[in-house]
PDB file of C-alpha atoms in Angstrom:
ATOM      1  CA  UNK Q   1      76.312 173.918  87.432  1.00  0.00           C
ATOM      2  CA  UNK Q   2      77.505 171.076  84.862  1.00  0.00           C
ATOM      3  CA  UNK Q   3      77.408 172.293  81.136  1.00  0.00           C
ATOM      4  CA  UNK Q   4      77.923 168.427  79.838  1.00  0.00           C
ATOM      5  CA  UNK Q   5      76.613 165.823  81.321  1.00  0.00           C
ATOM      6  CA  UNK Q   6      76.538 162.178  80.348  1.00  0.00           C
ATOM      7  CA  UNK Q   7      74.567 159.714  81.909  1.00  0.00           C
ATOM      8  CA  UNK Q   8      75.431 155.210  81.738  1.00  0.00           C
ATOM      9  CA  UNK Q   9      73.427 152.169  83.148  1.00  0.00           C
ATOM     10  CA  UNK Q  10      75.644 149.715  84.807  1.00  0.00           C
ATOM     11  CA  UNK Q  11      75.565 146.436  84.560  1.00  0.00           C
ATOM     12  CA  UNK Q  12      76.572 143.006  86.389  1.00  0.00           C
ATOM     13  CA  UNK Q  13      78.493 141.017  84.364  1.00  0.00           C
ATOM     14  CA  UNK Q  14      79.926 137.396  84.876  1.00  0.00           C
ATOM     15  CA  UNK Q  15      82.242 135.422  82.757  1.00  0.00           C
ATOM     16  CA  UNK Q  16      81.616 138.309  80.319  1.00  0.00           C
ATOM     17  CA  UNK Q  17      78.081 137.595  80.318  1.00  0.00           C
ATOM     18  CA  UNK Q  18      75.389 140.570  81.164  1.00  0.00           C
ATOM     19  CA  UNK Q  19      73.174 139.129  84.508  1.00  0.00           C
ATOM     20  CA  UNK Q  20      71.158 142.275  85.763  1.00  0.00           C
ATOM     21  CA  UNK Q  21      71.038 146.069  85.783  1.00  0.00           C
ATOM     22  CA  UNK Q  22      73.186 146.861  88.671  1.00  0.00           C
ATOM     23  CA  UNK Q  23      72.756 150.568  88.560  1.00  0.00           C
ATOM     24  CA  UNK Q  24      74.203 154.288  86.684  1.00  0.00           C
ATOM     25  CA  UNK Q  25      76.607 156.481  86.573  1.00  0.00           C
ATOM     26  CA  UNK Q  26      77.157 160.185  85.852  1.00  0.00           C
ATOM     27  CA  UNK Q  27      79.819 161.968  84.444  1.00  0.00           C
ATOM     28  CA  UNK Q  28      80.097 165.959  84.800  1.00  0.00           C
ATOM     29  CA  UNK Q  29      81.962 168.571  83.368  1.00  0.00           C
ATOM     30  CA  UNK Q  30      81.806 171.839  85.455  1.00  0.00           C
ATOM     31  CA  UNK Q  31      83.689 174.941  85.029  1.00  0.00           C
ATOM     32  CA  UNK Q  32      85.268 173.896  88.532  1.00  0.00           C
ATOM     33  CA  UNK Q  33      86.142 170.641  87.296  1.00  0.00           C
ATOM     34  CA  UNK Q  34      85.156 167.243  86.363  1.00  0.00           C
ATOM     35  CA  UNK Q  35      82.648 165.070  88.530  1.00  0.00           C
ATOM     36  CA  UNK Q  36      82.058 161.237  88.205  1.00  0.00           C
ATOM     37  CA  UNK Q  37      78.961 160.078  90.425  1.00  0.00           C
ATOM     38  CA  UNK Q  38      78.426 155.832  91.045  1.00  0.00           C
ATOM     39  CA  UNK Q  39      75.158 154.581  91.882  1.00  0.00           C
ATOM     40  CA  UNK Q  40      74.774 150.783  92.347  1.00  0.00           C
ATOM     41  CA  UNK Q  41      71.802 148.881  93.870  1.00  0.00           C
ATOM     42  CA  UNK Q  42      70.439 145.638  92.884  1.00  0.00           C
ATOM     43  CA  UNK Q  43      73.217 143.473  94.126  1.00  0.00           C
ATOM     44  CA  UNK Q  44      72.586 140.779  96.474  1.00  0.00           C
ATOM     45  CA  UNK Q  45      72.461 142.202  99.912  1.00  0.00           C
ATOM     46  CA  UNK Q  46      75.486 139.434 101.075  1.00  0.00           C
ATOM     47  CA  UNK Q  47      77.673 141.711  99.182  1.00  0.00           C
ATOM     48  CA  UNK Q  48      80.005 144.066 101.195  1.00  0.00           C
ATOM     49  CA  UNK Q  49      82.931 144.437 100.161  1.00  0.00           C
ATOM     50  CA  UNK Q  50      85.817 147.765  99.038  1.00  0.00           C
ATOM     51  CA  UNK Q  51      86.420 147.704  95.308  1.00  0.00           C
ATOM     52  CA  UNK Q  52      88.192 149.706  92.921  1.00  0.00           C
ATOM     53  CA  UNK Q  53      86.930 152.025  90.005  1.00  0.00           C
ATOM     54  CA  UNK Q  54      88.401 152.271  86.801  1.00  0.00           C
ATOM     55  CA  UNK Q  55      88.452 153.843  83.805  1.00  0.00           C
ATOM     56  CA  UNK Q  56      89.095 151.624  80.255  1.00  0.00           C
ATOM     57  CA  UNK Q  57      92.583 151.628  79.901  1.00  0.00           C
ATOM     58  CA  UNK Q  58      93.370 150.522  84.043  1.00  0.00           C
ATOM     59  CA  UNK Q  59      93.037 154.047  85.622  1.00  0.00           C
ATOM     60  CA  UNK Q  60      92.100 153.865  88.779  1.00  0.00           C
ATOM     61  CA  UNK Q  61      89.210 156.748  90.326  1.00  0.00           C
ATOM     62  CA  UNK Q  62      89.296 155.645  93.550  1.00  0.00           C
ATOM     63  CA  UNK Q  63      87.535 153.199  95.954  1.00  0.00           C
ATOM     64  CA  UNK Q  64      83.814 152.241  96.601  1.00  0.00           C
ATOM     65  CA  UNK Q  65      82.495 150.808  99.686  1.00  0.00           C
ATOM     66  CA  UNK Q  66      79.794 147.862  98.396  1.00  0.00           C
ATOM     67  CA  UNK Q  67      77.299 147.790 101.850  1.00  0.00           C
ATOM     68  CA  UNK Q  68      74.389 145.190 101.243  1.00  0.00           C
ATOM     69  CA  UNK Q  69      74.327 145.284  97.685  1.00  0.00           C
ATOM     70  CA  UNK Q  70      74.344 149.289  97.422  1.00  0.00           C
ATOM     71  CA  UNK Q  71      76.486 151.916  96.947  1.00  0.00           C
ATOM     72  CA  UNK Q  72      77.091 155.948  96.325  1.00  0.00           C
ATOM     73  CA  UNK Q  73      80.244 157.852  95.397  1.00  0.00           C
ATOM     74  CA  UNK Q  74      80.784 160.994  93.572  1.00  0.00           C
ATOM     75  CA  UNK Q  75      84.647 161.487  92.616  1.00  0.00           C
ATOM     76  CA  UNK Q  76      85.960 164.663  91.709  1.00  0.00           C
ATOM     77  CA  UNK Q  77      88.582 163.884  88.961  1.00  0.00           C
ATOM     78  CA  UNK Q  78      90.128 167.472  87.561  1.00  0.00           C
ATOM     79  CA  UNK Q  79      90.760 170.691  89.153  1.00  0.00           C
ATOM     80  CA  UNK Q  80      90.261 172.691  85.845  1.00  0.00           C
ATOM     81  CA  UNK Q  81      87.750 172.067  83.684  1.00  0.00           C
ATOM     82  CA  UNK Q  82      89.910 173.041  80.231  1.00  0.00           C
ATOM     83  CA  UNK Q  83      92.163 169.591  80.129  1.00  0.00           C
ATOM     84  CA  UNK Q  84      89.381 166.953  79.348  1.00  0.00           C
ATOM     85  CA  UNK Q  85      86.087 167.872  77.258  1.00  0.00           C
ATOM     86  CA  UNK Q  86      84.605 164.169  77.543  1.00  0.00           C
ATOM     87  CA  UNK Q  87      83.577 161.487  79.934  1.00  0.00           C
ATOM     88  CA  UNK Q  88      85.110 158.082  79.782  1.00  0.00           C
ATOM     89  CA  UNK Q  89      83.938 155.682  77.255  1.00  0.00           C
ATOM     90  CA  UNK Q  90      84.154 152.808  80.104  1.00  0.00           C
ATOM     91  CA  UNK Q  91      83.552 152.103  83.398  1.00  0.00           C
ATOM     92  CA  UNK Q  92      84.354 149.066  85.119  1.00  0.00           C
ATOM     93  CA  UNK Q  93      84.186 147.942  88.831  1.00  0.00           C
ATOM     94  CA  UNK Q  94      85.410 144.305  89.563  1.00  0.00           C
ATOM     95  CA  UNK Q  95      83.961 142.690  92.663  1.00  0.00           C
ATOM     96  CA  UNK Q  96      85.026 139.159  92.176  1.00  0.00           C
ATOM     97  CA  UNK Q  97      86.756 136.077  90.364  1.00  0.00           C
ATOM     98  CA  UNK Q  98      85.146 136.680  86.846  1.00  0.00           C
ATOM     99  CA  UNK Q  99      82.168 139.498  87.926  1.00  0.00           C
ATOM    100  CA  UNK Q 100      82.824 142.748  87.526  1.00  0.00           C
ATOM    101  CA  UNK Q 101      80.030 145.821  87.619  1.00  0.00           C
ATOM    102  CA  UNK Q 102      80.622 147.557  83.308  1.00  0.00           C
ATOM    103  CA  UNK Q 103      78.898 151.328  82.138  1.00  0.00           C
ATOM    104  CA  UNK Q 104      79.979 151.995  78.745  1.00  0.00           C
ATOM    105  CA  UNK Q 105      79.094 155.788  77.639  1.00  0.00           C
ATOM    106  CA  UNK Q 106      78.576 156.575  73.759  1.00  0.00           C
ATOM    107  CA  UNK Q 107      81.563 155.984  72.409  1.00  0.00           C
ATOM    108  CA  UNK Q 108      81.335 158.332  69.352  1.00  0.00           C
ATOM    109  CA  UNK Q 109      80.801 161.272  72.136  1.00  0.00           C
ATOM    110  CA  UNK Q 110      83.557 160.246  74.734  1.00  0.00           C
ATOM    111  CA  UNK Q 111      86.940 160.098  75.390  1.00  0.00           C
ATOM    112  CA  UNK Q 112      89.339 157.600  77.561  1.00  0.00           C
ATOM    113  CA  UNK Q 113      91.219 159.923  80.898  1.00  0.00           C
ATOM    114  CA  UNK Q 114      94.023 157.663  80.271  1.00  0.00           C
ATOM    115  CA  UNK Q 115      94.416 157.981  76.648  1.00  0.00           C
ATOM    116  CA  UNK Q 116      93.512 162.359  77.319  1.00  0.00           C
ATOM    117  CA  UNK Q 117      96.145 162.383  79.277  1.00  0.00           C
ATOM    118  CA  UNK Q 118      98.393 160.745  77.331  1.00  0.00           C
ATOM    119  CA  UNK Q 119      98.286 162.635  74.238  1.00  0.00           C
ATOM    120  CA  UNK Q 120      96.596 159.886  71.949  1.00  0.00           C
ATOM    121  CA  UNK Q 121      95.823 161.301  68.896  1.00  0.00           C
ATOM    122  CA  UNK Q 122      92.153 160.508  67.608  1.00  0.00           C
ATOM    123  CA  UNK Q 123      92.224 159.315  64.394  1.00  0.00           C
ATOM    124  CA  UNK Q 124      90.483 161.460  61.851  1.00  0.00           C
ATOM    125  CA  UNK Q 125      87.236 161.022  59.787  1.00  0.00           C
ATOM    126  CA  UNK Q 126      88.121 159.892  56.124  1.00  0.00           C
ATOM    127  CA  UNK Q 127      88.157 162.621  53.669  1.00  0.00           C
ATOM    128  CA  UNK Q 128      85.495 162.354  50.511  1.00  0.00           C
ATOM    129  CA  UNK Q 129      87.143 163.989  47.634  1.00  0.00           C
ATOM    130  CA  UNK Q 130      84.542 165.424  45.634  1.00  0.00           C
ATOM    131  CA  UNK Q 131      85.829 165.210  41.576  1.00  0.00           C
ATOM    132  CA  UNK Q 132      85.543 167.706  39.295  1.00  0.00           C
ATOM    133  CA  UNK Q 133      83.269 166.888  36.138  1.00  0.00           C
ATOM    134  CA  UNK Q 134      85.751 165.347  33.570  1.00  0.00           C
ATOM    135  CA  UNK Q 135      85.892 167.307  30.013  1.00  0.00           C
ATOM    136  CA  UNK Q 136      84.778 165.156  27.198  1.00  0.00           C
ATOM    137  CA  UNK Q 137      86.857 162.412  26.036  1.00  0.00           C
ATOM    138  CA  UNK Q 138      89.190 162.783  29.192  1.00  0.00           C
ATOM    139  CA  UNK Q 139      88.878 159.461  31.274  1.00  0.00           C
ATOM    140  CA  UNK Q 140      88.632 159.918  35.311  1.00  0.00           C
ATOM    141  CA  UNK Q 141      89.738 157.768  38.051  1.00  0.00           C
ATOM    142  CA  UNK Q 142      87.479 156.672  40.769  1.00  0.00           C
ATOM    143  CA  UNK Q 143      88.248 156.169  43.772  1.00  0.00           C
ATOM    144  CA  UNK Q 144      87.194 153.364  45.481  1.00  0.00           C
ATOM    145  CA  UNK Q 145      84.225 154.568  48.034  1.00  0.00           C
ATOM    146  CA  UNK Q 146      84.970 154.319  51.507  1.00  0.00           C
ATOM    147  CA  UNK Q 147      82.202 152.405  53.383  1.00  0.00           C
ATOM    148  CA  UNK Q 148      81.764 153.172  57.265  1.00  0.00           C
ATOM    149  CA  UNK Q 149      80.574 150.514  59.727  1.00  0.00           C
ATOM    150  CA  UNK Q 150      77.415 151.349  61.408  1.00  0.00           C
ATOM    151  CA  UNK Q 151      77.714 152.679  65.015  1.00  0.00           C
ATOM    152  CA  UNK Q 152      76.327 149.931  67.626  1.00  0.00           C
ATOM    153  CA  UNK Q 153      74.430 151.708  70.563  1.00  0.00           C
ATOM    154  CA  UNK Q 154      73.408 149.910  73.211  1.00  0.00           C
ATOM    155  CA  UNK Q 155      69.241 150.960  74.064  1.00  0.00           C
ATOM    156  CA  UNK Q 156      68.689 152.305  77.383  1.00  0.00           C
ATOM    157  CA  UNK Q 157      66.670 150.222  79.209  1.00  0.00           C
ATOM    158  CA  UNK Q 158      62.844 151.866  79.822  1.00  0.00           C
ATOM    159  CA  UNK Q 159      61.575 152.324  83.276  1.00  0.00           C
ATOM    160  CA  UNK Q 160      59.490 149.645  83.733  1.00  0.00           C
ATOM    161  CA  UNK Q 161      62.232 147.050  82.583  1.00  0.00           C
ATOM    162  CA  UNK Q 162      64.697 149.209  84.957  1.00  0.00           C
ATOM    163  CA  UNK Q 163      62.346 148.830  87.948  1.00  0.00           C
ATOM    164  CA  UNK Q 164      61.259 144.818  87.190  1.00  0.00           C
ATOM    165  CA  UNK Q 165      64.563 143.776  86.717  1.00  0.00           C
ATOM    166  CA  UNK Q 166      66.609 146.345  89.550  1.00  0.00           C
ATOM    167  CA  UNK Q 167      64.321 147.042  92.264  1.00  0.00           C
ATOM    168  CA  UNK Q 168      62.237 145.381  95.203  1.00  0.00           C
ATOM    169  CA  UNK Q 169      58.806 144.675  94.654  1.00  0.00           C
ATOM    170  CA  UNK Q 170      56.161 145.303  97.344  1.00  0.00           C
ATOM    171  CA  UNK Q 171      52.767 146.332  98.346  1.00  0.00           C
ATOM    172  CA  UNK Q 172      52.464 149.118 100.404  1.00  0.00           C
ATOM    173  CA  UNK Q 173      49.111 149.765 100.542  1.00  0.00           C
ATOM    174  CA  UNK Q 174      48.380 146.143 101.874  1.00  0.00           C
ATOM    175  CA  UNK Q 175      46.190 145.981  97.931  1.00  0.00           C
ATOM    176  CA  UNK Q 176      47.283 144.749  95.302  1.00  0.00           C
ATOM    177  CA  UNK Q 177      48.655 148.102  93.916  1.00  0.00           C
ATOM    178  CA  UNK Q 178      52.046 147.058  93.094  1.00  0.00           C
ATOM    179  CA  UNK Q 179      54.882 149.326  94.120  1.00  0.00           C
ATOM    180  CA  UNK Q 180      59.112 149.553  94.078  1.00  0.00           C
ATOM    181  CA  UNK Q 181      61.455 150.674  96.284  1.00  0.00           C
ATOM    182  CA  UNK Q 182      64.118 152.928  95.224  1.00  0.00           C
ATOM    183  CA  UNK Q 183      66.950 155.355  96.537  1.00  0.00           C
ATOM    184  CA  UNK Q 184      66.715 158.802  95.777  1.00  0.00           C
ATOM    185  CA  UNK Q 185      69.041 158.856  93.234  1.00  0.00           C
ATOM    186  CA  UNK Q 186      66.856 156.345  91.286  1.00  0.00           C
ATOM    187  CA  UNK Q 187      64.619 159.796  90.445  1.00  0.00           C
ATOM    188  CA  UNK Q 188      67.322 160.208  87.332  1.00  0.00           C
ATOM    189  CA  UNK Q 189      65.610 157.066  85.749  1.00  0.00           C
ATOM    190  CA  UNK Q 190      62.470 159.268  85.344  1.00  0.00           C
ATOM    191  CA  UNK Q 191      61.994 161.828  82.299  1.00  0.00           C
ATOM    192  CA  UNK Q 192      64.144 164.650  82.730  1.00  0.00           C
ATOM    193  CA  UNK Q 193      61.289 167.106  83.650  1.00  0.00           C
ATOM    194  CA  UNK Q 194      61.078 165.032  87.014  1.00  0.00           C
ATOM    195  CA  UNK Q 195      64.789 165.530  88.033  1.00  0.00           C
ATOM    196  CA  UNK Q 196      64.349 168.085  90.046  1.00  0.00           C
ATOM    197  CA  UNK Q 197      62.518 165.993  92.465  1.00  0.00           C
ATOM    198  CA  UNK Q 198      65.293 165.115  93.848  1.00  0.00           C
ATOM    199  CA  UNK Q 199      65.895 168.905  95.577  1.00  0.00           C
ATOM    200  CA  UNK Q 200      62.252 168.922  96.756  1.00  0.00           C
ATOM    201  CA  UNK Q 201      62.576 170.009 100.071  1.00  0.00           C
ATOM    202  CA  UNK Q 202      59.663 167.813 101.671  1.00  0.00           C
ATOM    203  CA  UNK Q 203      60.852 164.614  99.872  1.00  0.00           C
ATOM    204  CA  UNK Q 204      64.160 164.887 101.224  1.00  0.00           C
ATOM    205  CA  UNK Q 205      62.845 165.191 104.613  1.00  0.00           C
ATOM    206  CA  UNK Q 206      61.211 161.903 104.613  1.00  0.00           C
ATOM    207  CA  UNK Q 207      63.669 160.508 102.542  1.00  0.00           C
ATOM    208  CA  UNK Q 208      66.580 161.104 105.095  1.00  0.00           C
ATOM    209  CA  UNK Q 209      64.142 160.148 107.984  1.00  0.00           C
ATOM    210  CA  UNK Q 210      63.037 156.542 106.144  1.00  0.00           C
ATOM    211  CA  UNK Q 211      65.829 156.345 103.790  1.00  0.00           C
ATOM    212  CA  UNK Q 212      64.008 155.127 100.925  1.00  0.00           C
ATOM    213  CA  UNK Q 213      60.824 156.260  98.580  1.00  0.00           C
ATOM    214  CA  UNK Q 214      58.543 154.102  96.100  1.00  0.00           C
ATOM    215  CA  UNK Q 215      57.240 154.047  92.788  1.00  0.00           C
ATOM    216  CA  UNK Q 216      54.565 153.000  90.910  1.00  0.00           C
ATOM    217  CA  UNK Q 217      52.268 152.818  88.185  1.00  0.00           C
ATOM    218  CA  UNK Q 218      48.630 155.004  88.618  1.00  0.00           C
ATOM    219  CA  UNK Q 219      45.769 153.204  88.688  1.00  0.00           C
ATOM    220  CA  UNK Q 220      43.031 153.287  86.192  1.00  0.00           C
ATOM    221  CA  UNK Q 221      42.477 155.486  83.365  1.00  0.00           C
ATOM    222  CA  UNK Q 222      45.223 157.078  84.656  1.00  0.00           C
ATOM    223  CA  UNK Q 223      48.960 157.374  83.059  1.00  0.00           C
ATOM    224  CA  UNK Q 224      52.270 157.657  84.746  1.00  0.00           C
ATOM    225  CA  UNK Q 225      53.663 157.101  87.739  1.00  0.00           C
ATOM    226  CA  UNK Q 226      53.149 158.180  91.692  1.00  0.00           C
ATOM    227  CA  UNK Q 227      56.657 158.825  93.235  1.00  0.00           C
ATOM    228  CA  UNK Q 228      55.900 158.546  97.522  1.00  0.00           C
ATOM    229  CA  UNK Q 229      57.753 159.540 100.310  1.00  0.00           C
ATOM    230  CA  UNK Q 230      56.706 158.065 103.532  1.00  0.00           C
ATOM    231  CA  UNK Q 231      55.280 160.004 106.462  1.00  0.00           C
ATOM    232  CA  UNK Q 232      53.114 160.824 109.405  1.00  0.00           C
ATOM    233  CA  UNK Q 233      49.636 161.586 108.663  1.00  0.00           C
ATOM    234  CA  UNK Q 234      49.059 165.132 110.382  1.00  0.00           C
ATOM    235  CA  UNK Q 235      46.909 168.095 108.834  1.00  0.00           C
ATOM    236  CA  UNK Q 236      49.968 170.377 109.557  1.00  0.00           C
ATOM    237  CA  UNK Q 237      52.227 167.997 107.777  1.00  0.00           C
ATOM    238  CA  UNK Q 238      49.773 167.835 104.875  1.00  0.00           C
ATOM    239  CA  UNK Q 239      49.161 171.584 103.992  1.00  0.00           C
ATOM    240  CA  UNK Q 240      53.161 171.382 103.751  1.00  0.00           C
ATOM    241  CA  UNK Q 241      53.062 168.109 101.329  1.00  0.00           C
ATOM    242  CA  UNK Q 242      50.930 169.754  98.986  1.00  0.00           C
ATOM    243  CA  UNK Q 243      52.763 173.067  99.274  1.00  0.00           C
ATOM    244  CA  UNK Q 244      55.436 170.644  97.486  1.00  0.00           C
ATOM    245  CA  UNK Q 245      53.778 169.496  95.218  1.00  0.00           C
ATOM    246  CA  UNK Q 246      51.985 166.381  96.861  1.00  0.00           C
ATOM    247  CA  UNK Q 247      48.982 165.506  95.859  1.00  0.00           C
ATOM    248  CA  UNK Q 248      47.893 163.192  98.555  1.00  0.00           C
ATOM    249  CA  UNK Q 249      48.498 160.661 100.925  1.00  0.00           C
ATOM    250  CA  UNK Q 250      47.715 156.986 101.226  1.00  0.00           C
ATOM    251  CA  UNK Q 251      47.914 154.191 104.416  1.00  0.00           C
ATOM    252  CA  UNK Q 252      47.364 150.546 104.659  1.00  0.00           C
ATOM    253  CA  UNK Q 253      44.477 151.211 106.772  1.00  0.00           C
ATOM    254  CA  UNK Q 254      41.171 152.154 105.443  1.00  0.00           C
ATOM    255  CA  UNK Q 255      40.933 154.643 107.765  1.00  0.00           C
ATOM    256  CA  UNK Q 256      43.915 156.650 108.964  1.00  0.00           C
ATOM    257  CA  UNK Q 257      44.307 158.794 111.448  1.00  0.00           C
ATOM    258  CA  UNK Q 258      46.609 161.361 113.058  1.00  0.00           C
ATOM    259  CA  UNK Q 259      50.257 159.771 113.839  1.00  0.00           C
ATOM    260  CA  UNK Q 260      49.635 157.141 110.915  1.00  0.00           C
ATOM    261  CA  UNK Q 261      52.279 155.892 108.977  1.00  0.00           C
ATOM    262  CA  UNK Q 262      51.514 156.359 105.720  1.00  0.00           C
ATOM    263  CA  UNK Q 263      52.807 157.848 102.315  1.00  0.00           C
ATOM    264  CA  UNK Q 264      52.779 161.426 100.451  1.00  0.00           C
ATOM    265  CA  UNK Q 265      52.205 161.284  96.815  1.00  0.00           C
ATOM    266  CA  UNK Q 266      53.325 163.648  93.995  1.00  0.00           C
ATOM    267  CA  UNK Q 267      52.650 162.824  90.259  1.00  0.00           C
ATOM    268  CA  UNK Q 268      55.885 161.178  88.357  1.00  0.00           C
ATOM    269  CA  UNK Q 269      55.246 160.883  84.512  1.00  0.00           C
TER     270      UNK Q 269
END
C-alpha cells in the first residue's frame, strides 16, 4: 500500500513549446520501496518507437516501448523505502529532434533522485528575527525584510479539457450522445472516490476482453459522468453487472437482444 503518492500530467512539447496533453504519471512511496508508473496516450498512432526516461538532472529510469501512440510502464526505483522521501520534481521522455514528452511534480513538495543521491543540501528557509521592543531613547536597527517570490503552480487540467484535448471522440450509441475512449488507467483522471473502479472485478473483465472503456457526460437533468465497459447483452451477464455496481446497459440498436454487443454502465461523478 503507498503512504505518499504524487500524481503529474504529461505533456508533448516541441521546440519547448506545450502541443497537447500526452498523458500522467505516478510516483509511489511504499514501505517496500519506491514505484514510478508512465501512462501516455494521445500521441499520433505513427509513433512507435523505444525511448528513454529520465529524471531532471539526466538519470535515466529505464526504457519505454511507444506502440501507436500509447504506452504503460511502472518502474520500481528503490529497494528500501528509508533513502528517498519524495518523487522527482521532473520527468522527461524525449522521442525526437526537438519533442520530448515533460511531467513536472510540485516542486515545493519534491525532490530530484539524482541530487538525493548525491547529498545536495537543500537550502534552508530564511530566518525572520523577531526584535525585541527597544527601551526609550535607544535607536534599533531594521533589518531589511526579506520578500519571497510567489510559488508558480501549474493548474491541473479538468476532465472535460483532459478528455477534448487527449482522447478519441465517438458515438457509440449510433445518437448523438457524445462519448471518449479511454484506457483503464485513464479512471485516475476521475475524482478520487472513483479510483477504485479500476479493481472492479466486472470492468476488468470486459476491459481485458475489448481493451478499452468510454466516458461520457449524462444526459439531461442529470450530472456527471457514465464510465462503460463493453459487453454481451445476456440476463445472466446482467444480474452480475449490477452486482458491480452497473446500472444498466445500452446498444446501438433500439432493440437489443441476447448476444448483442452493447455496453454496461456504472455512474462516474
Amino acid at each position: 500500500m503507498a503512504y505518499k503518492r504524487q500524481i503529474a500530467y504529461m505533456d508533448l512539447v516541441e521546440n519547448g513549446k506545450k502541443k497537447r496533453n500526452a498523458g500522467f504519471c505516478k510516483w509511489e512511496q511504499r514501505i517496500d520501496g519506491h514505484v514510478l508508473f508512465i501512462s501516455i496516450h494521445g500521441l499520433p498512432e505513427n509513433v512507435s518507437k523505444e525511448v528513454g526516461v529520465y529524471s531532471k538532472s539526466g538519470d535515466c529510469f529505464g526504457k519505454l516501448n511507444i506502440r501507436k501512440g500509447r504506452a504503460e510502464q511502472k518502474y520500481l526505483l528503490q529497494s528500501s523505502g528509508q533513502d528517498m522521501i519524495y518523487a522527482p520534481v521532473r520527468i522527461r521522455i524525449p522521442i525526437g529532434q526537438e519533442q520530448e514528452i515533460v511531467g513536472e511534480f510540485p516542486v515545493e513538495e519534491g525532490i530530484d533522485l539524482a541530487e538525493k543521491k548525491a547529498g545536495v543540501e537543500q537550502k534552508p528557509e530564511p530566518e525572520i528575527e523577531i526584535q525585541a521592543k527597544p527601551e526609550s531613547g535607544v535607536e534599533l536597527e531594521i533589518e531589511p525584510e526579506i520578500i519571497q517570490e510567489p510559488v508558480v503552480r501549474k493548474l491541473p487540467q479538468t476532465l472535460s479539457e483532459w478528455l477534448e484535448t487527449s482522447c478519441e471522440k465517438f458515438r457509440p450509441f449510433g445518437t448523438k450522445t457524445e462519448y471518449y475512449r479511454i484506457a483503464l488507467e485513464d479512471i485516475y483522471h476521475l475524482k478520487e472516490e472513483y479510483h477504485v473502479l479500476r479493481n472492479n472485478q466486472f470492468l476488468l473483465h470486459g476491459y481485458y476482453n475489448y481493451h478499452y472503456l468510454i466516458l461520457g457526460k449524462k444526459d439531461g437533468k442529470e450530472t456527471g459522468y457514465w464510465l462503460g465497459v463493453p459487453g454481451i447483452y445476456h440476463e445472466r451477464e446482467k444480474m452480475a453487472a449490477r452486482m458491480y455496481g452497473f446500472e444498466k446497459f445500452e446498444g446501438s440498436i433500439p432493440k437489443y437482444g441476447v448476444g448483442d454487443l452493447g455496453y454496461y454502465l456504472i455512474s462516474a461523478g
